[in-house]
JSON list of C-alpha atoms in Angstrom, two decimals:
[
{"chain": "A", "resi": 1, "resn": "UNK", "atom": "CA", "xyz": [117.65, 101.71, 73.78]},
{"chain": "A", "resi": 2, "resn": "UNK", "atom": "CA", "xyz": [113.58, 102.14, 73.59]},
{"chain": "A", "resi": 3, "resn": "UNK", "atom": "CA", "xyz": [113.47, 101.10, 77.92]},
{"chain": "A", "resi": 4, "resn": "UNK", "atom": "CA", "xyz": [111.42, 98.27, 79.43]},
{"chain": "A", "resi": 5, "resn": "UNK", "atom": "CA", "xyz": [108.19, 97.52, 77.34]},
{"chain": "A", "resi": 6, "resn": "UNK", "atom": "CA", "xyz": [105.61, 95.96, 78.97]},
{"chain": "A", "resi": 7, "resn": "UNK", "atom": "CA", "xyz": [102.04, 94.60, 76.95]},
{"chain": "A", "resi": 8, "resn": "UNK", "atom": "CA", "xyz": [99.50, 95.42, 76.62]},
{"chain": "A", "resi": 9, "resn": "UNK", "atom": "CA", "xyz": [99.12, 98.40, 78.84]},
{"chain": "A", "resi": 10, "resn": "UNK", "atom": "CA", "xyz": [95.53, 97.50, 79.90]},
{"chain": "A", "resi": 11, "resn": "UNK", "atom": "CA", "xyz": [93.82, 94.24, 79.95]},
{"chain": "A", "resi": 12, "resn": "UNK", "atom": "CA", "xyz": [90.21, 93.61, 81.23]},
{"chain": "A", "resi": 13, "resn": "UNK", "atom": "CA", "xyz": [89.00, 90.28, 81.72]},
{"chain": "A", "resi": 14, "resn": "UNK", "atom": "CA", "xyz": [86.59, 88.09, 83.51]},
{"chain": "A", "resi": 15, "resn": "UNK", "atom": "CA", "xyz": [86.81, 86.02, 86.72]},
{"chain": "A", "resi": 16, "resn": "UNK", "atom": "CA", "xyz": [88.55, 82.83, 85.92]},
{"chain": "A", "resi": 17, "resn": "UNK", "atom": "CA", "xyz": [89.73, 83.64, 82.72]},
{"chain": "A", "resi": 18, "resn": "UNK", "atom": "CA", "xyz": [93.77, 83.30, 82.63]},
{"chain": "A", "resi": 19, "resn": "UNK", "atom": "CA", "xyz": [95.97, 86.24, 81.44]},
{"chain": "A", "resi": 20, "resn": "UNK", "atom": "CA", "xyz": [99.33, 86.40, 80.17]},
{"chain": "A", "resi": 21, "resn": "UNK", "atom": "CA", "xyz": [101.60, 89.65, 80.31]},
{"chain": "A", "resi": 22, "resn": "UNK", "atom": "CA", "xyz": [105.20, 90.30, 78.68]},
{"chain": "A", "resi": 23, "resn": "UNK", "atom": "CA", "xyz": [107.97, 92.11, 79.61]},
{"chain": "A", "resi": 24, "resn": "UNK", "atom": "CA", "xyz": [110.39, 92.88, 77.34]},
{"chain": "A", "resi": 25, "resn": "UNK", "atom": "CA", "xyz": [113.91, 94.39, 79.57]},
{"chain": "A", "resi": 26, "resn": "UNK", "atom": "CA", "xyz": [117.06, 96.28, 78.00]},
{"chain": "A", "resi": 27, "resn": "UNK", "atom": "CA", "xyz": [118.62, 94.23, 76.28]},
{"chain": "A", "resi": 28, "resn": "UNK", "atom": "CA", "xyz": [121.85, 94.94, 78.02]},
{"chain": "A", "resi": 29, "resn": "UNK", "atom": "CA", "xyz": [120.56, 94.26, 81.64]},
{"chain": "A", "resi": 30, "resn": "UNK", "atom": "CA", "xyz": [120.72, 90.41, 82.83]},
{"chain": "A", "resi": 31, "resn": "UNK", "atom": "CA", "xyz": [118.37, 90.64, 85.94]},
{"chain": "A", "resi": 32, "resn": "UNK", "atom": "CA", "xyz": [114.41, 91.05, 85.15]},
{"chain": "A", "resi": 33, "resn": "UNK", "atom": "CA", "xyz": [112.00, 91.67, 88.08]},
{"chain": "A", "resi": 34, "resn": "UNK", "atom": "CA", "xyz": [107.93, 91.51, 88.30]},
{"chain": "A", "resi": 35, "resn": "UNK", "atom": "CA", "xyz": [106.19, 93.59, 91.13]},
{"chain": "A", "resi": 36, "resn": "UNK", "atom": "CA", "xyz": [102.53, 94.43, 91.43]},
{"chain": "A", "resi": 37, "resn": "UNK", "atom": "CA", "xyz": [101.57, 97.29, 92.50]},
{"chain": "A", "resi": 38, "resn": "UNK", "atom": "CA", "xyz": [97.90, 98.44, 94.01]},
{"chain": "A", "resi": 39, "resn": "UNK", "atom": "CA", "xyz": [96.59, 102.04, 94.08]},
{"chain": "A", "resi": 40, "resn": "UNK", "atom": "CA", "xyz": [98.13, 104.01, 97.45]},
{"chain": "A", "resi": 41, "resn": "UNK", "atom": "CA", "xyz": [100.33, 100.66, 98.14]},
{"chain": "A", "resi": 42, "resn": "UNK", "atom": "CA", "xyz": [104.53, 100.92, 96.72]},
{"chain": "A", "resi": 43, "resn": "UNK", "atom": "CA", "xyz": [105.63, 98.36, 94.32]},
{"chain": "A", "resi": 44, "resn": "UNK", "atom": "CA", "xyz": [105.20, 94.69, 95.83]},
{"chain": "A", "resi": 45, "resn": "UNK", "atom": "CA", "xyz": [107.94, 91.86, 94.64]},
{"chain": "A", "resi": 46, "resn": "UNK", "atom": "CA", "xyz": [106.56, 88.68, 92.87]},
{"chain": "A", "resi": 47, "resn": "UNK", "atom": "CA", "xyz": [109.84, 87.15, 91.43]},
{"chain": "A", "resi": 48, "resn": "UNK", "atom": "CA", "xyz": [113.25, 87.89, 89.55]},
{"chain": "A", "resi": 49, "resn": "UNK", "atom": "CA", "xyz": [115.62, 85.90, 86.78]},
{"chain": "A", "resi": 50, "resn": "UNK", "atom": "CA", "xyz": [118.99, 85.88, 86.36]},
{"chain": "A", "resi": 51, "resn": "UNK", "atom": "CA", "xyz": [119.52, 85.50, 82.95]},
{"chain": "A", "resi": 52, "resn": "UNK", "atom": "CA", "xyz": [117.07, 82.85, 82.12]},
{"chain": "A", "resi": 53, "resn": "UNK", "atom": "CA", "xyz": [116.90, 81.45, 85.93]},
{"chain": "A", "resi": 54, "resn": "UNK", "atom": "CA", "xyz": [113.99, 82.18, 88.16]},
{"chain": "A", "resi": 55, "resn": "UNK", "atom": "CA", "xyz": [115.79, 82.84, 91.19]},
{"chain": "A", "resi": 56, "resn": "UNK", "atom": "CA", "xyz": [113.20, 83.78, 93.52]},
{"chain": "A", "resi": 57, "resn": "UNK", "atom": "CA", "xyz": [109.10, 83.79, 93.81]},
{"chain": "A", "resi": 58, "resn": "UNK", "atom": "CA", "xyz": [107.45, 85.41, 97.16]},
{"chain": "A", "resi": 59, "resn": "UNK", "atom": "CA", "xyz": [106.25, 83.48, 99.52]},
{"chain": "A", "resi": 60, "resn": "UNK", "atom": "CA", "xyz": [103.06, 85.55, 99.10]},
{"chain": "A", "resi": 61, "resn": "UNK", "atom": "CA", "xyz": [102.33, 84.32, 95.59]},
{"chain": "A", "resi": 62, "resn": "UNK", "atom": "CA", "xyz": [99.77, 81.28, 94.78]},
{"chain": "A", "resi": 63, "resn": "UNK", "atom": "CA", "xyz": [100.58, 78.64, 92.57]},
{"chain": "A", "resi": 64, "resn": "UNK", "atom": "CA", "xyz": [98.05, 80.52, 89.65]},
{"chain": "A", "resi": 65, "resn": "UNK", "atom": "CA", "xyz": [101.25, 82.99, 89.35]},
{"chain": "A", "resi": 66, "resn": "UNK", "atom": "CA", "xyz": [103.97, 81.30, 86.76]},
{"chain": "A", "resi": 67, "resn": "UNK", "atom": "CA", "xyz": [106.82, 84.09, 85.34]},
{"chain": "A", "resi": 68, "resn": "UNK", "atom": "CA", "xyz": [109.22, 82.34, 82.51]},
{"chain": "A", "resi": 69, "resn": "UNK", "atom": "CA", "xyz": [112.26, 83.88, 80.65]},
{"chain": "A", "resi": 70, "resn": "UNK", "atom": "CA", "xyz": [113.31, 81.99, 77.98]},
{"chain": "A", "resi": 71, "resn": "UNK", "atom": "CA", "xyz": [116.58, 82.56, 76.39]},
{"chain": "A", "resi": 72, "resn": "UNK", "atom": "CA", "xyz": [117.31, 84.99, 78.50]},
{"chain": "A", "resi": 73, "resn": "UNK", "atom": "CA", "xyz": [115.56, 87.74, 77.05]},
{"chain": "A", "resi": 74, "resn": "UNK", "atom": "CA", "xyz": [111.57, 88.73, 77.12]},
{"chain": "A", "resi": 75, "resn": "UNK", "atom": "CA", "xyz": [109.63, 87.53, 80.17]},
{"chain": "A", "resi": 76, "resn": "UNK", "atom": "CA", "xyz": [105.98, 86.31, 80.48]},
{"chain": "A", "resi": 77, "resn": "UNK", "atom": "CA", "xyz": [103.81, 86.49, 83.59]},
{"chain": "A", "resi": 78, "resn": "UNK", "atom": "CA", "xyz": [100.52, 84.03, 83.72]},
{"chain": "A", "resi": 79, "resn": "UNK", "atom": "CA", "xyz": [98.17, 84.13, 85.78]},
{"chain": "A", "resi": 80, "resn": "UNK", "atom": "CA", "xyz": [95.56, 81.34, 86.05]},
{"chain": "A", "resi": 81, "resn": "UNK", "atom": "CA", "xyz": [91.93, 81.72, 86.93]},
{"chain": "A", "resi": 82, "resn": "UNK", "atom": "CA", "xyz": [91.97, 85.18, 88.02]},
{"chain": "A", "resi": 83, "resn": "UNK", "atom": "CA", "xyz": [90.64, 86.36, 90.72]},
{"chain": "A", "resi": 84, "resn": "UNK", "atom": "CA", "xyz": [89.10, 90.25, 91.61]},
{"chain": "A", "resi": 85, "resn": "UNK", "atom": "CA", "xyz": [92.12, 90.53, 94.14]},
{"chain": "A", "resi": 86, "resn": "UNK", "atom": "CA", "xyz": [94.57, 90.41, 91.44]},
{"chain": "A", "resi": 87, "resn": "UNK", "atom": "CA", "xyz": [93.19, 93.80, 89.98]},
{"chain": "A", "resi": 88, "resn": "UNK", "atom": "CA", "xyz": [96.33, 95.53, 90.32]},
{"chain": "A", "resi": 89, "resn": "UNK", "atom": "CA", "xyz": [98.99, 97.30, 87.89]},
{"chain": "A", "resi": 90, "resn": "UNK", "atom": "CA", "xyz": [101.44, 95.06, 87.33]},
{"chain": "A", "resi": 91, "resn": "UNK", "atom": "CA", "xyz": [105.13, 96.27, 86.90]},
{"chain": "A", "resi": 92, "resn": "UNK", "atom": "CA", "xyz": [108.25, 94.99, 85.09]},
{"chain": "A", "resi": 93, "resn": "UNK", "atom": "CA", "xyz": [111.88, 95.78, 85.90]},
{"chain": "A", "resi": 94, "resn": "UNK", "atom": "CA", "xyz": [115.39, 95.64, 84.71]},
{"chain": "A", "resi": 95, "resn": "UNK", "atom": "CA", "xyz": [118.94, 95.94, 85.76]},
{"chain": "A", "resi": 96, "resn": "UNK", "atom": "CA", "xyz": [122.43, 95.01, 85.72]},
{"chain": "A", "resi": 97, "resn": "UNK", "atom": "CA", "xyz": [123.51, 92.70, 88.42]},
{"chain": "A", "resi": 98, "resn": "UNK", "atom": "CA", "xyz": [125.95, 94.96, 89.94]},
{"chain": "A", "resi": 99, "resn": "UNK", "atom": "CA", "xyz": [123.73, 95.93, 92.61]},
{"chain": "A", "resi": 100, "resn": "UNK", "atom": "CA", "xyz": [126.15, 98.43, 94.19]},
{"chain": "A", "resi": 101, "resn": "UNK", "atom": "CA", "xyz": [126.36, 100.97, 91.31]},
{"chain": "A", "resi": 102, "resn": "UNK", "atom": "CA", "xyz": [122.87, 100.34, 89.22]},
{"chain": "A", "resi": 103, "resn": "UNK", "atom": "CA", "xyz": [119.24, 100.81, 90.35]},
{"chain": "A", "resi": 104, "resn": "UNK", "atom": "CA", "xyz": [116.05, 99.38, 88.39]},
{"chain": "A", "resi": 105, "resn": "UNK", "atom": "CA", "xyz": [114.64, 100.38, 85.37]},
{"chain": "A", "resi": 106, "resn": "UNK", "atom": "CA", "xyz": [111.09, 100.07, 85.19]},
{"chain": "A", "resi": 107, "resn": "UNK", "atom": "CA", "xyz": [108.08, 99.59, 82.80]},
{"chain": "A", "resi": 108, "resn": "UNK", "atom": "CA", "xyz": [105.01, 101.37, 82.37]},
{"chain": "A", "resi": 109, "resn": "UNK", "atom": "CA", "xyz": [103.31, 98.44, 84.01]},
{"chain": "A", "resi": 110, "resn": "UNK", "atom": "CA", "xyz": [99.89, 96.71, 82.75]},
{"chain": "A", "resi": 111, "resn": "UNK", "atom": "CA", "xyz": [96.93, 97.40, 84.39]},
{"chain": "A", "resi": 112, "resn": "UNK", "atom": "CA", "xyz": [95.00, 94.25, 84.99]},
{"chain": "A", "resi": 113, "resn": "UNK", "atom": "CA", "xyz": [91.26, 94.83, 85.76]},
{"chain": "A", "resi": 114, "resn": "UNK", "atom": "CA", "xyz": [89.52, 91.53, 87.04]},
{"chain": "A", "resi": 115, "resn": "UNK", "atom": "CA", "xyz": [85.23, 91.68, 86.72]},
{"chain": "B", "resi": 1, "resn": "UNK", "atom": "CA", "xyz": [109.35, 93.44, 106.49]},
{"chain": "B", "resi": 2, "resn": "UNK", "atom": "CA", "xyz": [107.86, 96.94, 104.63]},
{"chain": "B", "resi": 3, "resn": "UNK", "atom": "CA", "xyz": [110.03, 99.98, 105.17]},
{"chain": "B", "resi": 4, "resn": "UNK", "atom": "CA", "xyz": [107.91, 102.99, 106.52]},
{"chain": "B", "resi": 5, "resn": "UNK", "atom": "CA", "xyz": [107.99, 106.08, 104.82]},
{"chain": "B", "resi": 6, "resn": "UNK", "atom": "CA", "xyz": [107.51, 109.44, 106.74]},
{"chain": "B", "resi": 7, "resn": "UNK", "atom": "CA", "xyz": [105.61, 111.93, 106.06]},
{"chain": "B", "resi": 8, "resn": "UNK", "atom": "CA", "xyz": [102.80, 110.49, 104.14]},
{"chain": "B", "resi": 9, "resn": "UNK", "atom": "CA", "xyz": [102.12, 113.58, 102.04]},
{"chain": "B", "resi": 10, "resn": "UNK", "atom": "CA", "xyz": [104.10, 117.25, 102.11]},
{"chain": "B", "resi": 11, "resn": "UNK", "atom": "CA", "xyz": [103.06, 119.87, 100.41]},
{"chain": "B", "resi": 12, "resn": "UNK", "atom": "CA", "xyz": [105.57, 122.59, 99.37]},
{"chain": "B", "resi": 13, "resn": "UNK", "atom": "CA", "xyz": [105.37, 125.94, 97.50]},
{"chain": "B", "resi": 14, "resn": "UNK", "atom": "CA", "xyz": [108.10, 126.88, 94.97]},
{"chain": "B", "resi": 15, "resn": "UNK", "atom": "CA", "xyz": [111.56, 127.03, 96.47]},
{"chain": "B", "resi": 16, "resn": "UNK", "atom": "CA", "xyz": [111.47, 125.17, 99.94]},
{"chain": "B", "resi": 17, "resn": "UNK", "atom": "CA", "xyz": [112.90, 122.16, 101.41]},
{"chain": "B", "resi": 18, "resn": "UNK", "atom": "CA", "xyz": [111.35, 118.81, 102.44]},
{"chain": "B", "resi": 19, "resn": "UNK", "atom": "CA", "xyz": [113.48, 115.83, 103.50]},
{"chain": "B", "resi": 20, "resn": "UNK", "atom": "CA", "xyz": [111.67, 112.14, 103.31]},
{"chain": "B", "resi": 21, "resn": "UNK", "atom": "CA", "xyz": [112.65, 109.27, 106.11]},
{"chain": "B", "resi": 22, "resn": "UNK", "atom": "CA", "xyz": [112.47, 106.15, 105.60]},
{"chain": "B", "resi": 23, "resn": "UNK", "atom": "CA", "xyz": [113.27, 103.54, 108.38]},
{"chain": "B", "resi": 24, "resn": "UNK", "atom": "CA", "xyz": [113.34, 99.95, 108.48]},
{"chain": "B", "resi": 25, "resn": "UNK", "atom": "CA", "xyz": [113.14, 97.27, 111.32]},
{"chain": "B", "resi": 26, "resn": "UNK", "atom": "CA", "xyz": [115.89, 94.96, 109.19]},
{"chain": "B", "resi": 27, "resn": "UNK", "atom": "CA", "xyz": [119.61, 95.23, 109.00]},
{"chain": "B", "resi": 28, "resn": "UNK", "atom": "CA", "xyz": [120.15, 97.07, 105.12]},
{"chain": "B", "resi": 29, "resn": "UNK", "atom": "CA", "xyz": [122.22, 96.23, 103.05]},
{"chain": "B", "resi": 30, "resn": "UNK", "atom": "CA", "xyz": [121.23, 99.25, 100.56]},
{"chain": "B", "resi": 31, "resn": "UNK", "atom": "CA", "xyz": [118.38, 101.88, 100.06]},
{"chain": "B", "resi": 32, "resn": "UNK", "atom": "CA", "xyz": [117.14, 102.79, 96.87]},
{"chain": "B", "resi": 33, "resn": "UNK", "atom": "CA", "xyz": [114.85, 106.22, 96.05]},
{"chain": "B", "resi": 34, "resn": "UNK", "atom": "CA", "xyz": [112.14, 106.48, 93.03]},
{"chain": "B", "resi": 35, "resn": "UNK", "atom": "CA", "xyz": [109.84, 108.79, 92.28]},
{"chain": "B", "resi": 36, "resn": "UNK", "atom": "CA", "xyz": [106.63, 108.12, 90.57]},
{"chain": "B", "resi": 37, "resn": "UNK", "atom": "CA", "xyz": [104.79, 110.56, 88.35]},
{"chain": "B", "resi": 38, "resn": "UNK", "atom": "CA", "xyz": [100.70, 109.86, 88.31]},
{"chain": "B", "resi": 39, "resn": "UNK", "atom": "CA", "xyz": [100.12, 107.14, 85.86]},
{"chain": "B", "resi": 40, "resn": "UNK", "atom": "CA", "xyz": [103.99, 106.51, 85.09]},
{"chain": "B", "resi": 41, "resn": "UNK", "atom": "CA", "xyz": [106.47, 103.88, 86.19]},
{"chain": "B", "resi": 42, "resn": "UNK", "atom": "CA", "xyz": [109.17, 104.37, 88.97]},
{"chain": "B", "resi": 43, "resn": "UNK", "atom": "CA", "xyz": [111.97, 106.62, 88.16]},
{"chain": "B", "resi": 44, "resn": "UNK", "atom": "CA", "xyz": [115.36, 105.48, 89.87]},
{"chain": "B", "resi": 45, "resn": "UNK", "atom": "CA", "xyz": [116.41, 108.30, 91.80]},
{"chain": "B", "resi": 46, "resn": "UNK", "atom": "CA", "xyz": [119.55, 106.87, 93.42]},
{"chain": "B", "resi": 47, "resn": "UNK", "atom": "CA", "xyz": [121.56, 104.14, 95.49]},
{"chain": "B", "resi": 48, "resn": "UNK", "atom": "CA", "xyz": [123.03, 104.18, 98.53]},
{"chain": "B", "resi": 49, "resn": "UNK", "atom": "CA", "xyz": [124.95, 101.15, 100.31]},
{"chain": "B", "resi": 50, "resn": "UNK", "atom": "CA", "xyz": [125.87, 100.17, 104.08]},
{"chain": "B", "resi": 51, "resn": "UNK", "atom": "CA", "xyz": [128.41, 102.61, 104.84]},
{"chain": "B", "resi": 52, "resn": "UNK", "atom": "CA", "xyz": [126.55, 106.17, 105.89]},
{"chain": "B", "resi": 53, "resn": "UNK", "atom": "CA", "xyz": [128.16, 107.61, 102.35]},
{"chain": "B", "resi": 54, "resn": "UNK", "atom": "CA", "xyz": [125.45, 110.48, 101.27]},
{"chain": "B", "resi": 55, "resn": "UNK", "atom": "CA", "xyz": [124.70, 111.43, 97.52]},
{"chain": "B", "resi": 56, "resn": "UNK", "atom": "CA", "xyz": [123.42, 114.30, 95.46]},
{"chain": "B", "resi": 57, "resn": "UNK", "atom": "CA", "xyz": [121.55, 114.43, 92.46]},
{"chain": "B", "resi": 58, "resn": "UNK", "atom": "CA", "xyz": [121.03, 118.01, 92.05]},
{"chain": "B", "resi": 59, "resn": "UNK", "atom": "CA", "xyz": [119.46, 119.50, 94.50]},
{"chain": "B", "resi": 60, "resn": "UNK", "atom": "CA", "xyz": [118.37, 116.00, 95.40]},
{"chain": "B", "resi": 61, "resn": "UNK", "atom": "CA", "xyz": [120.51, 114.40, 97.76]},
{"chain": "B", "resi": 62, "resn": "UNK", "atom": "CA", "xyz": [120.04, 111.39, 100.47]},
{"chain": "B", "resi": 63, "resn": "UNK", "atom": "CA", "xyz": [121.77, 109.86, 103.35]},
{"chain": "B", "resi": 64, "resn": "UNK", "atom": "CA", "xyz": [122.10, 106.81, 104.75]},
{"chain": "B", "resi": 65, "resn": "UNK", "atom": "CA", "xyz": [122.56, 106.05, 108.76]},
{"chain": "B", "resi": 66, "resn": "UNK", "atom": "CA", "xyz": [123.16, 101.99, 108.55]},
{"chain": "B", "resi": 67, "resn": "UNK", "atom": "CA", "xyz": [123.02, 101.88, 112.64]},
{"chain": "B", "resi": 68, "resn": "UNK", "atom": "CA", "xyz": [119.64, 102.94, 112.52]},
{"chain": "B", "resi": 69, "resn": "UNK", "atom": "CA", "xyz": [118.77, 101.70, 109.93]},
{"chain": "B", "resi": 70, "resn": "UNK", "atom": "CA", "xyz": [117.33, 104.79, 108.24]},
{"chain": "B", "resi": 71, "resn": "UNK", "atom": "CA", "xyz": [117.67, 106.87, 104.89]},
{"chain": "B", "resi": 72, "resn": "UNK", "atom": "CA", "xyz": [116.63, 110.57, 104.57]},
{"chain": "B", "resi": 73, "resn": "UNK", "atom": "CA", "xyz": [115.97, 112.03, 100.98]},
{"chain": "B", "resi": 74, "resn": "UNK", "atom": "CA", "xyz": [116.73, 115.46, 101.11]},
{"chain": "B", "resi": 75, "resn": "UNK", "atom": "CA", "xyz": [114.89, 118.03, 98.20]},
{"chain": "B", "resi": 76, "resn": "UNK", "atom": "CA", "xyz": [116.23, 121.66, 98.02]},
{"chain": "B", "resi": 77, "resn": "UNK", "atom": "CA", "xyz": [114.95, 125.07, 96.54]},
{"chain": "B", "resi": 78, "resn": "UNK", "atom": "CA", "xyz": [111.96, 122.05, 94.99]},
{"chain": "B", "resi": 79, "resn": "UNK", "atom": "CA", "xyz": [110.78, 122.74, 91.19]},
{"chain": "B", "resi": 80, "resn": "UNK", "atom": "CA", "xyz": [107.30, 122.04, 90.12]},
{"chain": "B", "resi": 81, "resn": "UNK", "atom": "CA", "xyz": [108.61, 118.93, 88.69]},
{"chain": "B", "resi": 82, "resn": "UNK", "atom": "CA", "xyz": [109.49, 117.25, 91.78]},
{"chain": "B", "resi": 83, "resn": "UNK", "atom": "CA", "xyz": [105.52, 116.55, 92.30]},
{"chain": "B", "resi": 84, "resn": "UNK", "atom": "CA", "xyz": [105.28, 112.84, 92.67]},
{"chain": "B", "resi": 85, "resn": "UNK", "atom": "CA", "xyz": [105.09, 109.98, 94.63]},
{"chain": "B", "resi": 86, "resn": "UNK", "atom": "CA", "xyz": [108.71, 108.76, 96.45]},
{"chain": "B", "resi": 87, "resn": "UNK", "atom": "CA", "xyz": [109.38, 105.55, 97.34]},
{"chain": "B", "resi": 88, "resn": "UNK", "atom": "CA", "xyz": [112.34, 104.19, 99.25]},
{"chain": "B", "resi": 89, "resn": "UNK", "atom": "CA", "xyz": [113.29, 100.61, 98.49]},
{"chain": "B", "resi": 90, "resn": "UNK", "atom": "CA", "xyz": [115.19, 98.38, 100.95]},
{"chain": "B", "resi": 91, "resn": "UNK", "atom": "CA", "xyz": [117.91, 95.32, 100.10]},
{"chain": "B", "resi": 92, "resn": "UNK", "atom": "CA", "xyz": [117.84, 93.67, 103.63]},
{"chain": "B", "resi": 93, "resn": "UNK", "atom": "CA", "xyz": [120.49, 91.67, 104.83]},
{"chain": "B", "resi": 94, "resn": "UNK", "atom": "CA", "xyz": [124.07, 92.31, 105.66]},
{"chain": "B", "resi": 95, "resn": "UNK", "atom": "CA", "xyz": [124.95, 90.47, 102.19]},
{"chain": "B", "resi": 96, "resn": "UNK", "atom": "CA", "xyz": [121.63, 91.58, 100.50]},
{"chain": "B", "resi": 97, "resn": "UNK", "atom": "CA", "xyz": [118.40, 89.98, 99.36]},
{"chain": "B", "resi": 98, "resn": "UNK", "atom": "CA", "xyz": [118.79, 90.45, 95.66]},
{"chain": "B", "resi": 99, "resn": "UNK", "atom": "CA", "xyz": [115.86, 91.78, 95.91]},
{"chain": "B", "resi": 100, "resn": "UNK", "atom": "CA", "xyz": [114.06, 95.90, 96.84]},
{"chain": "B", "resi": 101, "resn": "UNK", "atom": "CA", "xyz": [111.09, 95.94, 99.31]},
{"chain": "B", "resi": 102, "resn": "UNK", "atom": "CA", "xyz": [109.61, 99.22, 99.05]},
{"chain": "B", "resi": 103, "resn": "UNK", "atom": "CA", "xyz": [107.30, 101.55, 101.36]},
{"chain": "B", "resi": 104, "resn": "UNK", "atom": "CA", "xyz": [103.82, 102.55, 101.11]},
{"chain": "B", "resi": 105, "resn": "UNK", "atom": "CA", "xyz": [105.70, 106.42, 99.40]},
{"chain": "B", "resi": 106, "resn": "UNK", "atom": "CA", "xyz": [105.26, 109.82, 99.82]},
{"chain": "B", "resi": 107, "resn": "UNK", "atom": "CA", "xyz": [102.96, 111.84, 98.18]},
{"chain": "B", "resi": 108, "resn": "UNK", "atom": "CA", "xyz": [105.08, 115.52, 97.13]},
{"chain": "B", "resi": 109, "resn": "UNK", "atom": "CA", "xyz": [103.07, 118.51, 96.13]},
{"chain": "B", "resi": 110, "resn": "UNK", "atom": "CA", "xyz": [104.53, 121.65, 95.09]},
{"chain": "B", "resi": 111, "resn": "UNK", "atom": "CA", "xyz": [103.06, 124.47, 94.00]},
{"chain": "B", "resi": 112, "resn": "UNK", "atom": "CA", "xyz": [103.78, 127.39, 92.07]}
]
């Protein structure tokens, strides 16, 4: 079990160019979660899959933000036409669906820098 | 609604205590605890669910008071290796959201 790989680790692109990140979880865990996180701020959610089901997207997120999971397995965030605001390290998370007894298991996030 | 963290930053030498709060304004349904290392992801810490049971990890333990709302995060004799960044995460909801809300953190020091 290598852990939650996330790619790349650092991206730099310009203004209203579109970006795509992926997330690959432990295999063994069926939930997958994306948060984005901002320097002094905690993690902040975007959206989670059960299995291959998107379950949930924040209210907070515009329509340039699509996540997909097909099969199941790795995960893909997109996000069209960046903007500077979305400059931000962007975080991938596992875990088992027994939320009782399991917490997350995180990524080493990619680090999106919008110029 | 964003849990708030208290203190924002401790600083401890070597050896001494420090206990973390975290309160929200939202019935709970469970609290998690991370810590973050500079530059590294969130490390799950531990869990604790509606119900006031506390847990130890250590010399890391935490508590949960479901009335109030509030979880403390208790850190005993610390190591240098506690250094980091905690953050307490928040399920709201009597049957849960499905999904954490976390604080702004706290930012742990300790020095030799």
């Amino acid at each position: 079990d290598t852990g939650v790989s996330q790619n790349p680790r650092h991206k730099i692109t310009k203004r209203g160019q579109n970006v795509t990140f992926r997330c690959d979880p432990i295999s063994e865990h069926n939930r997958l979660y994306w948060y984005r996180q901002t320097l002094g701020q905690g993690p902040e959610f975007l959206t989670y899959f059960q299995n291959e089901a998107q379950l949930e997207k924040s209210r907070l997120l515009s329509d340039r933000f699509s996540a997909e999971r097909p099969k199941g397995s790795f995960s893909t965030l997109e996000i069209q036409r960046t903007e500077q605001g979305d400059s931000a390290m962007y975080l991938c998370a596992s875990s088992f669906s027994d939320r009782k007894n399991y917490g997350y298991t995180f990524g080493s996030g990619t680090r999106l820098t919008v110029v | 609604q964003q849990p708030v963290q208290s203190p924002q930053a401790v600083i401890l030498r070597e050896g001494e205590d420090a206990v973390i709060n975290c309160s929200s304004s939202k019935a709970l349904y469970s609290v998690h605890w991370y810590r973050q290392k500079h530059g590294e992801a969130p490390v799950f810490l531990m869990i604790l669910l509606k119900g006031g049971e506390q847990k130890g990890h250590e010399k890391i333990s935490a508590s949960f008071n479901e009335k109030k709302q509030q979880s403390s995060l208790y850190l005993t004799a610390s190591q240098l290796s506690y250094s980091g960044t905690y953050f307490c995460g928040t399920e709201e909801g009597q049957g849960g959201s499905e999904k954490l809300v976390f604080g702004k953190g706290t930012k742990l020091t300790v020095n030799p």
